GROMACS .gro file of C-alpha atoms in nm:
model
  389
    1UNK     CA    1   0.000   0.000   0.000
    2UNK     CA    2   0.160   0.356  -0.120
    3UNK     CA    3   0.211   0.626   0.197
    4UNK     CA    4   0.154   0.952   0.060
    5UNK     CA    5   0.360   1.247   0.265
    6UNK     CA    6   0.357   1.610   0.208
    7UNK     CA    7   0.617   1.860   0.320
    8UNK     CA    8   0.639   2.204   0.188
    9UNK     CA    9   0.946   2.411   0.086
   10UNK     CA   10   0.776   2.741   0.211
   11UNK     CA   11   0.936   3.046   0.013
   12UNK     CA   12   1.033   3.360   0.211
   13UNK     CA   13   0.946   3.644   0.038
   14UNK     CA   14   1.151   3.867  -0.103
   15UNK     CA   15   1.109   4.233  -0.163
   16UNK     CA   16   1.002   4.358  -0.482
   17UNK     CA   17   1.165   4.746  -0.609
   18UNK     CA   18   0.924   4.946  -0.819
   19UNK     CA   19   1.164   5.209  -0.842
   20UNK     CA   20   1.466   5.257  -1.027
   21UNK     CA   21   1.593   4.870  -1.125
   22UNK     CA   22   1.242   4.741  -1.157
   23UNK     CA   23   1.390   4.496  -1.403
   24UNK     CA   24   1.604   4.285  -1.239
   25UNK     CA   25   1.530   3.998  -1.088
   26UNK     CA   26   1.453   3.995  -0.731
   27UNK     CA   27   1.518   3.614  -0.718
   28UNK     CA   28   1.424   3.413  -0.400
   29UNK     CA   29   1.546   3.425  -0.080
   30UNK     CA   30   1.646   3.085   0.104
   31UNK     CA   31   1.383   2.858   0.124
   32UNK     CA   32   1.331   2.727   0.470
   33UNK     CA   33   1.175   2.339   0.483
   34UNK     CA   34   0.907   2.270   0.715
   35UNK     CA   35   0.772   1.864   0.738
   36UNK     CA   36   0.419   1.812   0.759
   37UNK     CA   37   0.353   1.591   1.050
   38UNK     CA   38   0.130   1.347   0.878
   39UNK     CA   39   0.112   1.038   0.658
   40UNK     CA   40  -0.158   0.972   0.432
   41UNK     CA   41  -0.285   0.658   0.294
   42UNK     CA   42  -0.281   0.693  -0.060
   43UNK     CA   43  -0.602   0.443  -0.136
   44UNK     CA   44  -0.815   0.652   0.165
   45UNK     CA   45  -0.779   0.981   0.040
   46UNK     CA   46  -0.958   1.228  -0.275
   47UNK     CA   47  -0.595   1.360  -0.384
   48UNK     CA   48  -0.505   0.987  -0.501
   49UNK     CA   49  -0.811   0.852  -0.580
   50UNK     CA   50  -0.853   0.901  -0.961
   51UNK     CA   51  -1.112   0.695  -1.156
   52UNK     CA   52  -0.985   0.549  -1.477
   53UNK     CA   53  -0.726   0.378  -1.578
   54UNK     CA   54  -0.422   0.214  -1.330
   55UNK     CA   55  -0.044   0.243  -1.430
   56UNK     CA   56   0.194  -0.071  -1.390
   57UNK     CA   57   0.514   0.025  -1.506
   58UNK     CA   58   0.726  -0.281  -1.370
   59UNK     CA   59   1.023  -0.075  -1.258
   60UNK     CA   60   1.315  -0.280  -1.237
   61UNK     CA   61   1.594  -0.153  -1.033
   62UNK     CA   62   1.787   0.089  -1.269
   63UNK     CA   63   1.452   0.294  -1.268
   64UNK     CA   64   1.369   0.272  -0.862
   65UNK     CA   65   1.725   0.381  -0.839
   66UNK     CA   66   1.602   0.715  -1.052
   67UNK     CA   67   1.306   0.774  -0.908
   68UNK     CA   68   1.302   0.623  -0.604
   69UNK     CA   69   1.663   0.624  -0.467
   70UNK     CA   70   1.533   0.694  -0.091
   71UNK     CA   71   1.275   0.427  -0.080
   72UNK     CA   72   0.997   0.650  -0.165
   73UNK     CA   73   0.910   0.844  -0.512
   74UNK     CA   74   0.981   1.219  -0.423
   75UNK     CA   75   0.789   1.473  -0.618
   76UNK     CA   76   0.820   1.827  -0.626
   77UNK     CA   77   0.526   2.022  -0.675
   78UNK     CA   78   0.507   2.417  -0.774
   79UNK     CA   79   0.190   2.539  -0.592
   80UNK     CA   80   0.205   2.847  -0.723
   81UNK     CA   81   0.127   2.731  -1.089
   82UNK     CA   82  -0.277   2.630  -1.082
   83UNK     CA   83  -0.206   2.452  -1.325
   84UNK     CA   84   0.020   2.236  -1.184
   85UNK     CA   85  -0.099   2.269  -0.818
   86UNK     CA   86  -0.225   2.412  -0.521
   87UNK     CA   87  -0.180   2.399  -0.121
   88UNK     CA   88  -0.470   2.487   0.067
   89UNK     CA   89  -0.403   2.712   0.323
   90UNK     CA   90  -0.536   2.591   0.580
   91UNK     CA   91  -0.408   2.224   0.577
   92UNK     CA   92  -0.138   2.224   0.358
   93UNK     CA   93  -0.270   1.974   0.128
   94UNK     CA   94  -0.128   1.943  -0.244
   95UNK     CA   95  -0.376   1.930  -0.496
   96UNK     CA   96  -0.361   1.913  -0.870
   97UNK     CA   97  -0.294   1.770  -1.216
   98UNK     CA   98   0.067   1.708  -1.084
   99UNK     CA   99  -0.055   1.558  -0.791
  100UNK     CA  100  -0.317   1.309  -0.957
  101UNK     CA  101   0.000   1.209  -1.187
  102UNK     CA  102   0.196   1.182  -0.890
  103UNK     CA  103   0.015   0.911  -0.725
  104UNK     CA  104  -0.055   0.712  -1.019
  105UNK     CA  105   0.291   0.753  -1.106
  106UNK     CA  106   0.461   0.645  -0.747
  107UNK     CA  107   0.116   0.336  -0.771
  108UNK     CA  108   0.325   0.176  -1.039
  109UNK     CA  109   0.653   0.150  -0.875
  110UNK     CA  110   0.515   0.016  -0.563
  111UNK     CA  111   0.663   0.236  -0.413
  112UNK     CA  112   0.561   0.519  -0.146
  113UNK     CA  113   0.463   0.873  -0.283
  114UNK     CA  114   0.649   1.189  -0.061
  115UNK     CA  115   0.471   1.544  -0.198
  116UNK     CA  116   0.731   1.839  -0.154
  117UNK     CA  117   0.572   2.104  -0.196
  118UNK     CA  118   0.707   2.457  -0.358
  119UNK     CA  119   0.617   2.795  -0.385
  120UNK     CA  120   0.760   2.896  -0.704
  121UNK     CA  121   0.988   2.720  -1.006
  122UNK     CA  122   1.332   2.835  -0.870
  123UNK     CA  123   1.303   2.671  -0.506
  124UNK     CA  124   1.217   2.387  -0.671
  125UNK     CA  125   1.482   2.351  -0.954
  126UNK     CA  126   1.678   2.392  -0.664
  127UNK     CA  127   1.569   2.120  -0.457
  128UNK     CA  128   1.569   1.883  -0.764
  129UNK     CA  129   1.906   1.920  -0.833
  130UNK     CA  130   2.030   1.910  -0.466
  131UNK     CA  131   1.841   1.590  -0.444
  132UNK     CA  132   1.571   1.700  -0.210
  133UNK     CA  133   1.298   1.536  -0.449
  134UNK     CA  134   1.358   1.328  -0.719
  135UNK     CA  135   1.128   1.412  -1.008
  136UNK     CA  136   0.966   1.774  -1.031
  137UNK     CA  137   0.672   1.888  -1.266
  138UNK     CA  138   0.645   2.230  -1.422
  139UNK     CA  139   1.010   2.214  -1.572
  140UNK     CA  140   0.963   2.245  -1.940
  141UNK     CA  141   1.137   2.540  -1.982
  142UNK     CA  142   1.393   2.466  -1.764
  143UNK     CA  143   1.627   2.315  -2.015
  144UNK     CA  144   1.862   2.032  -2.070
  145UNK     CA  145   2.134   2.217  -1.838
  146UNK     CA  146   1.955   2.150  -1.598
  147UNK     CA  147   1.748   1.918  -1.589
  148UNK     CA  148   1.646   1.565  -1.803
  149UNK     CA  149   1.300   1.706  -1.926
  150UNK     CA  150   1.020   1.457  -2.025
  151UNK     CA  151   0.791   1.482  -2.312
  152UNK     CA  152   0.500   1.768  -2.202
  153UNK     CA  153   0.171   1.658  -2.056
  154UNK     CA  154   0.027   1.972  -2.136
  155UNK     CA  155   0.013   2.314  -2.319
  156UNK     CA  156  -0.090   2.603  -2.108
  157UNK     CA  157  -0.222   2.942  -2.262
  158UNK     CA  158  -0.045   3.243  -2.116
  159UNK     CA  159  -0.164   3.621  -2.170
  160UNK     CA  160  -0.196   3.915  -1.999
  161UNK     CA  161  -0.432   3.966  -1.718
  162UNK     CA  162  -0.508   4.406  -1.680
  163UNK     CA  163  -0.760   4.630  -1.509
  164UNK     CA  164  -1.075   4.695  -1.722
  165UNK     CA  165  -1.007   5.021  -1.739
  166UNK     CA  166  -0.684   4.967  -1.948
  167UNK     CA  167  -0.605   5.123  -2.284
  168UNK     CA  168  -0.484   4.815  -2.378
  169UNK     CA  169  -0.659   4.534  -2.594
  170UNK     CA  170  -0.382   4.334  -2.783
  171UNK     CA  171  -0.062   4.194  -2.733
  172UNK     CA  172   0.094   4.485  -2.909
  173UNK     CA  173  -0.026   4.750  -2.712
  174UNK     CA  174   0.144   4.600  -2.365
  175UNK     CA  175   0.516   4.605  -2.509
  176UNK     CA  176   0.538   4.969  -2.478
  177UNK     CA  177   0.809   5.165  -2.313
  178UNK     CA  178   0.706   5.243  -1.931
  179UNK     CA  179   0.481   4.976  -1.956
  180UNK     CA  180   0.555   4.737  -1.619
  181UNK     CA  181   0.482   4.381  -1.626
  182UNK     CA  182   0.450   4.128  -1.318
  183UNK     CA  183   0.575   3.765  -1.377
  184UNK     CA  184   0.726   3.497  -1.135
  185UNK     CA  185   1.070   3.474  -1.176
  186UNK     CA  186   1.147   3.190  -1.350
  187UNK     CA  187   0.831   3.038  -1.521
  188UNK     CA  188   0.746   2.979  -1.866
  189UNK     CA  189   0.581   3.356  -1.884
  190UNK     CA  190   0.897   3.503  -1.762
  191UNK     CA  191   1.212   3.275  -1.976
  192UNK     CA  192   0.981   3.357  -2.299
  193UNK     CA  193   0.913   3.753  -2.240
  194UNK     CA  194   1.277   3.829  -2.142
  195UNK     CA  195   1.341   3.717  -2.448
  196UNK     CA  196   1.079   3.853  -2.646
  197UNK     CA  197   0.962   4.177  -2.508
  198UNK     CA  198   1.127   4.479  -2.681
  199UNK     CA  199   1.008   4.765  -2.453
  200UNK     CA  200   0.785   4.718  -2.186
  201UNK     CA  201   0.970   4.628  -1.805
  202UNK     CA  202   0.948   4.286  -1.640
  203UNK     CA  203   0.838   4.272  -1.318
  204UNK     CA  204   0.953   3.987  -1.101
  205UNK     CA  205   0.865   3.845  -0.799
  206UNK     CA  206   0.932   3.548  -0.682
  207UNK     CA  207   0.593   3.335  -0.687
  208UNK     CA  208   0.266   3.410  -0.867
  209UNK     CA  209   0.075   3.545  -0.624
  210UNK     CA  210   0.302   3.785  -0.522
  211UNK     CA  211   0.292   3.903  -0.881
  212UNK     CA  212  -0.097   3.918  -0.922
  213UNK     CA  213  -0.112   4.142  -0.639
  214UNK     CA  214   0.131   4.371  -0.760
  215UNK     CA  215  -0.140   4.397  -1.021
  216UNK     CA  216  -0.426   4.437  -0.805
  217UNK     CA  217  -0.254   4.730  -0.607
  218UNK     CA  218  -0.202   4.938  -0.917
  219UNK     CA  219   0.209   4.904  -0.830
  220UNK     CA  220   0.211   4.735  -1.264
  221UNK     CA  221   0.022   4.739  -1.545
  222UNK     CA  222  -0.002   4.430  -1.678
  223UNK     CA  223   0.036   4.063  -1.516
  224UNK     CA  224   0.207   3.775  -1.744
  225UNK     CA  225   0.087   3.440  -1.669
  226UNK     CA  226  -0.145   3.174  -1.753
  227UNK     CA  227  -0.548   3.224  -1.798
  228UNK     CA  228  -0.638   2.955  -1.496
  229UNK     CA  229  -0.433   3.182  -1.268
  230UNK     CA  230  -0.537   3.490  -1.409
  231UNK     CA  231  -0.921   3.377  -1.389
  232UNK     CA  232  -0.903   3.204  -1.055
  233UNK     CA  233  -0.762   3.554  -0.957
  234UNK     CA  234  -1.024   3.769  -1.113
  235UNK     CA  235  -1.306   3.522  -0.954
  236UNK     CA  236  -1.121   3.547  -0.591
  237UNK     CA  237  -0.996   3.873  -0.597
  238UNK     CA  238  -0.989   4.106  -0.880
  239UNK     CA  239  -1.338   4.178  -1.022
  240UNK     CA  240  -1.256   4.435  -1.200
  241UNK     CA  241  -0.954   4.273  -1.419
  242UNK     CA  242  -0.992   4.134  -1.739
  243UNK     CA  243  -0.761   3.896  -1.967
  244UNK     CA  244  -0.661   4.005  -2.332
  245UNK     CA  245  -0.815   3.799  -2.618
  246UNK     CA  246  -0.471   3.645  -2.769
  247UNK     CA  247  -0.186   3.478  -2.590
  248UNK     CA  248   0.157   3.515  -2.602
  249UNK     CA  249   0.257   3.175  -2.554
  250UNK     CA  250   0.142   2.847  -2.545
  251UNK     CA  251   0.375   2.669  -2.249
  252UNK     CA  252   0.439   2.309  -2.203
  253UNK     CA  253   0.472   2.165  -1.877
  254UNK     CA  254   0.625   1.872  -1.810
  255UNK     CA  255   0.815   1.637  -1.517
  256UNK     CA  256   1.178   1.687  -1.449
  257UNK     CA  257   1.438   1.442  -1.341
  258UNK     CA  258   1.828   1.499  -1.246
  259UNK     CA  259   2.054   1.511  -1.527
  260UNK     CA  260   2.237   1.179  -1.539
  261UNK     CA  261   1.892   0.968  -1.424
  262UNK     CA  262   1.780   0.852  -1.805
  263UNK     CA  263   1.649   0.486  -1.658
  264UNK     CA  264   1.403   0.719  -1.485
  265UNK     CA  265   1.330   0.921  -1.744
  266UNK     CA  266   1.291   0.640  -1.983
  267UNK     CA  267   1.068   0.518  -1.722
  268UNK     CA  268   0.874   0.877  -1.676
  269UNK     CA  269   0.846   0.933  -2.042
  270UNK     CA  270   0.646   0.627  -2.113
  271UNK     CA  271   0.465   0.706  -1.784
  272UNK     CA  272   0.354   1.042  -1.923
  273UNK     CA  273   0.248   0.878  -2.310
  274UNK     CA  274   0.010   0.647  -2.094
  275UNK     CA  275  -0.114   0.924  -1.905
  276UNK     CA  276  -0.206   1.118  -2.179
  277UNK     CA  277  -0.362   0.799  -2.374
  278UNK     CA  278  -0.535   0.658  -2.159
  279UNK     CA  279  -0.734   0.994  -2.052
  280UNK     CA  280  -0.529   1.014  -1.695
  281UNK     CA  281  -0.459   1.393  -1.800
  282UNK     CA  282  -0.780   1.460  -1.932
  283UNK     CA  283  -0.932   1.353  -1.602
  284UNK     CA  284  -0.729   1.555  -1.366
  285UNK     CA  285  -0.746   1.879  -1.585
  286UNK     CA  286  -1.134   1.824  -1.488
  287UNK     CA  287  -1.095   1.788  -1.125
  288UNK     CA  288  -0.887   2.075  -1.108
  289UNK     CA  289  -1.110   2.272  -1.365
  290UNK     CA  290  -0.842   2.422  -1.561
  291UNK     CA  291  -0.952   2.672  -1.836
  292UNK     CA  292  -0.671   2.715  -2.095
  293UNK     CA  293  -0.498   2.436  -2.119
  294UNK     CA  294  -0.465   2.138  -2.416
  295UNK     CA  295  -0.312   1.790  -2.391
  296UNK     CA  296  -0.013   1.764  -2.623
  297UNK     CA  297  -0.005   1.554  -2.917
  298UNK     CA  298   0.194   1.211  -2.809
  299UNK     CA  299   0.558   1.190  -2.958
  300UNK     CA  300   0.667   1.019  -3.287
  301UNK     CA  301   0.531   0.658  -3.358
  302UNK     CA  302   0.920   0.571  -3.304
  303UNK     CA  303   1.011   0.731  -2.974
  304UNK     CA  304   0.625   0.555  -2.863
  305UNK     CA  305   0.753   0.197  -2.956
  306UNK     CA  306   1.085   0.261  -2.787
  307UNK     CA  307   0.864   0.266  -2.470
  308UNK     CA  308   0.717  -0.049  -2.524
  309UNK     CA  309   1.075  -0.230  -2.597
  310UNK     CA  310   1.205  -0.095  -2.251
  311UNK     CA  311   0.874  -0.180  -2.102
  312UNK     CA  312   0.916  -0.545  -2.223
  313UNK     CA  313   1.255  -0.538  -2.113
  314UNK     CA  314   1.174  -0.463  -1.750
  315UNK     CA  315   0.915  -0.739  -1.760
  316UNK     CA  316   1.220  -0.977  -1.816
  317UNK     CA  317   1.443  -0.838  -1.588
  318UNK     CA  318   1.172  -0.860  -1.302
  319UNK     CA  319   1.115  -1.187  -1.372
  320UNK     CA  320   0.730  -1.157  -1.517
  321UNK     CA  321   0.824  -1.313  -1.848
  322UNK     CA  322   1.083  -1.558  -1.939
  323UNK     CA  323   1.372  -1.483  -2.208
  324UNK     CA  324   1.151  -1.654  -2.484
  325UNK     CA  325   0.849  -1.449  -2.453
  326UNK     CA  326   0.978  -1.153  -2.410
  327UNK     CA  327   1.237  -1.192  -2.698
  328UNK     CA  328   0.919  -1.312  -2.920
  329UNK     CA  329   0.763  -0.957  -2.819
  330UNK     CA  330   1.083  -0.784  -2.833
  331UNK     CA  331   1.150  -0.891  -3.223
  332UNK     CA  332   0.756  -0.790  -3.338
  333UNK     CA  333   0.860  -0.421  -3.188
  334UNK     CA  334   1.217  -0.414  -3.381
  335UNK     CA  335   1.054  -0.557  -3.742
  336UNK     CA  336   0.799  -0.234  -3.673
  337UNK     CA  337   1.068  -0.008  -3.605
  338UNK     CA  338   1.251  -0.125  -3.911
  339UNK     CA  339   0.950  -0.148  -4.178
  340UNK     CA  340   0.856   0.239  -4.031
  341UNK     CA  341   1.226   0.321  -4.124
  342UNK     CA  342   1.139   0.228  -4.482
  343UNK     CA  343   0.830   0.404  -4.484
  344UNK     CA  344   0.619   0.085  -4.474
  345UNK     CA  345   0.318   0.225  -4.240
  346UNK     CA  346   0.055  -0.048  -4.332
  347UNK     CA  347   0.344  -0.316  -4.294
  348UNK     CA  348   0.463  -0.150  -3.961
  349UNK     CA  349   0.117  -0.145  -3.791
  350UNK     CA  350   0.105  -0.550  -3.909
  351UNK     CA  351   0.395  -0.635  -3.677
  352UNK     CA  352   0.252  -0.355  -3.372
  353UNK     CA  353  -0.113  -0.549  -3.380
  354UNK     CA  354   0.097  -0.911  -3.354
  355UNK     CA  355   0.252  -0.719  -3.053
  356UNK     CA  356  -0.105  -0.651  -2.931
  357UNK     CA  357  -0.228  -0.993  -3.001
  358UNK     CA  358   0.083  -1.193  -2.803
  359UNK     CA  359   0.016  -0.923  -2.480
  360UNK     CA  360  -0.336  -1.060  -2.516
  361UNK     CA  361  -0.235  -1.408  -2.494
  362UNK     CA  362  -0.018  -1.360  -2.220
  363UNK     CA  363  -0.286  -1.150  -1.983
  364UNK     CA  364  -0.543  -1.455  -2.108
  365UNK     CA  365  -0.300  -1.737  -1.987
  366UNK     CA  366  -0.235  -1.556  -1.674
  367UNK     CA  367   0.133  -1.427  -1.737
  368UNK     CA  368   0.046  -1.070  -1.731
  369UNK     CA  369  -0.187  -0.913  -1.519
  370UNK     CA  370  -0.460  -0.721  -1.645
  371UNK     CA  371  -0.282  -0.431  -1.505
  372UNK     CA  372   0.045  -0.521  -1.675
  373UNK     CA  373  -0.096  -0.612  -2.002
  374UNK     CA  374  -0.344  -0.268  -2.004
  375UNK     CA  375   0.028  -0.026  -1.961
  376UNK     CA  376   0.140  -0.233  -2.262
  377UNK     CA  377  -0.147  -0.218  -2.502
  378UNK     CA  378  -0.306   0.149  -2.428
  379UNK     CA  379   0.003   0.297  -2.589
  380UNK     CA  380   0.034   0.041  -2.878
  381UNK     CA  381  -0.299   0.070  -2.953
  382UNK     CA  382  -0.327   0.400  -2.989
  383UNK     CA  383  -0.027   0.409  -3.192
  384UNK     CA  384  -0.217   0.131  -3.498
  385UNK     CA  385  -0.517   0.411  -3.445
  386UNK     CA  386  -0.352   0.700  -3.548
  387UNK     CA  387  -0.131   0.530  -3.843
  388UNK     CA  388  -0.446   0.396  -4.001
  389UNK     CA  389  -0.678   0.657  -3.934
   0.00000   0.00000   0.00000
């Protein structure tokens, strides 16, 4: 049975200039780590219990190693992204599309789930890569430096939140000089405006929040972020704001891993394709009523059946199938892989339903578990429905 734990990584705040360098980043202070003094039983409680489908990803030991190299699955979460997450105030409790993928993730490696929970993206890169958590979400932009990045989960509309009363209506009309905009220092919004933004002044503050209400106090003119924040904010707390009709960017988000940890990412990658497939995502966008958002479209036919060879692998390194059946799998997978290199679709999809047919067998005689065989065949299958649609 998976223990869920939360802790949070509670940001300081730090203090935010209008005047004079209003463009540099005020960055954040030290975080300070305070442990939540509960467990949770994962089965018991709404944050893990998801309807749908159930992920068995037969980590072997390369992967725990990755992901699990404490005995429990460590996930960072960035609360201050509603997209991602939220903590509610009063109990501290993590919430989200991050942490519904979160428990179904940790569910498959039989392993216990630990929620860390962070204000803002920087604390959190930051306790990634000093090994405080072993897999964070909301990294996409955080590049390969970094971090190992795994495919997105999902695209999140960003635009500019204003008062009503504003003169402006476009994108255009923002990037103007003495224009100020708030964004949280390191986010999606902020990495793609300092690059992009020719006269207006960034803003930054070290979590979203703190950057809406620089907005709602009249200190900028314009907040950068994405349109669940910005309309969770109007609803809560600024009436009289209003987002602009285009976006600026559409941001992926996606789970992070240390640089160096590919078994897990290998692992987290196909995680992620099965999440999106077999309507994981779709079902915890709902939960958390997200407006603005879209699932991304899954990765190359290729880089989909390269999931499915490690996944077989695993199963005969764990000892769930013998050398023979999972070589006979193994060698329908490679003949796809090498009729798709000739541009042999119809032939390709042949060998990727035999696949299908032989995990079949094997959940019918009892060799895979429903559970086992399901992780297998939601990906291949959708992978023969798209070629031949």
């Amino acid at each position: 049975m998976n223990i869920v734990s939360q802790s949070s990584a509670v940001l300081l705040l730090g203090v935010v200039t209008l005047a004079g360098c209003v463009d540099r980043p005020t960055g954040p202070v030290a975080a300070r780590h305070v442990v939540a003094d509960f467990a949770i039983d994962a089965v018991s409680i709404p944050m893990c219990d998801v309807d749908g489908a159930t992920w068995k990803g037969d980590a072997d030991a390369a992967v725990l190693n990755d992901v699990a190299p404490s005995g429990s699955v460590r996930v960072g979460i960035n609360y201050g992204n509603p997209n991602n997450g939220t903590r509610n105030p009063v109990t501290g409790q993590l919430s989200g599309v991050a942490v519904d993928m979160a428990c179904a993730l940790a569910s498959g490696t039989d392993r216990p789930l630990t929620l860390v929970g962070y204000a803002g993206v920087p604390p959190m890169l930051a306790g990634l890569t000093s090994g405080d958590v072993d897999l964070a979400f909301t990294l996409a932009s955080a590049g390969s430096n970094i971090v190992n990045v795994a495919i997105s989960h999902l695209g999140v509309e960003n635009t500019y939140l204003v008062p009503d009363a504003s003169p402006f209506q476009s994108l255009a009309d923002v990037d103007a000089p003495g224009v100020l905009i708030s964004v949280a220092q390191g986010n999606s919004p902020d990495v793609y405006l300092s690059a992009t933004l020719k006269n207006a002044t960034l803003v930054r503050t070290a979590t979203v929040p703190q950057a809406l209400a620089l907005l709602a106090r009249g200190q900028v003119n314009a907040f950068a972020g994405s349109r669940s924040a910005e309309a969770t904010f109007i609803a809560s707390s600024f009436p009289s704001g209003r987002m602009l009709p285009d976006n600026f960017l559409i941001a992926n988000i996606a789970a992070g891993l240390p640089l160096g940890h590919d078994q897990g990412l290998g692992y987290v990658d196909e995680f992620i394709d099965w999440a999106k497939t077999s309507g994981l995502v779709q079902l915890a966008i709902g939960r958390s009523q997200l407006i603005g958002v879209s699932i991304p479209p899954p990765p190359p036919i290729e880089q989909r059946l390269a999931f499915l060879q490690h996944h077989v692998a695993r199963l005969v390194t764990n000892g769930a199938l013998n050398d023979g059946q999972g070589r006979a799998l193994a060698v329908k997978l490679e003949s796809a892989l090498d009729r798709l290199s000739l541009g042999e679709i119809d032939v390709a999809m042949n060998k990727v339903a035999a696949f299908i047919n032989q995990v079949a067998a094997l959940r019918n005689a009892g060799i895979l578990s429903e559970e086992q065989s399901a992780s297998l065949l939601v990906i291949a299958q959708d992978v023969v429905a798209r070629a031949t649609a």
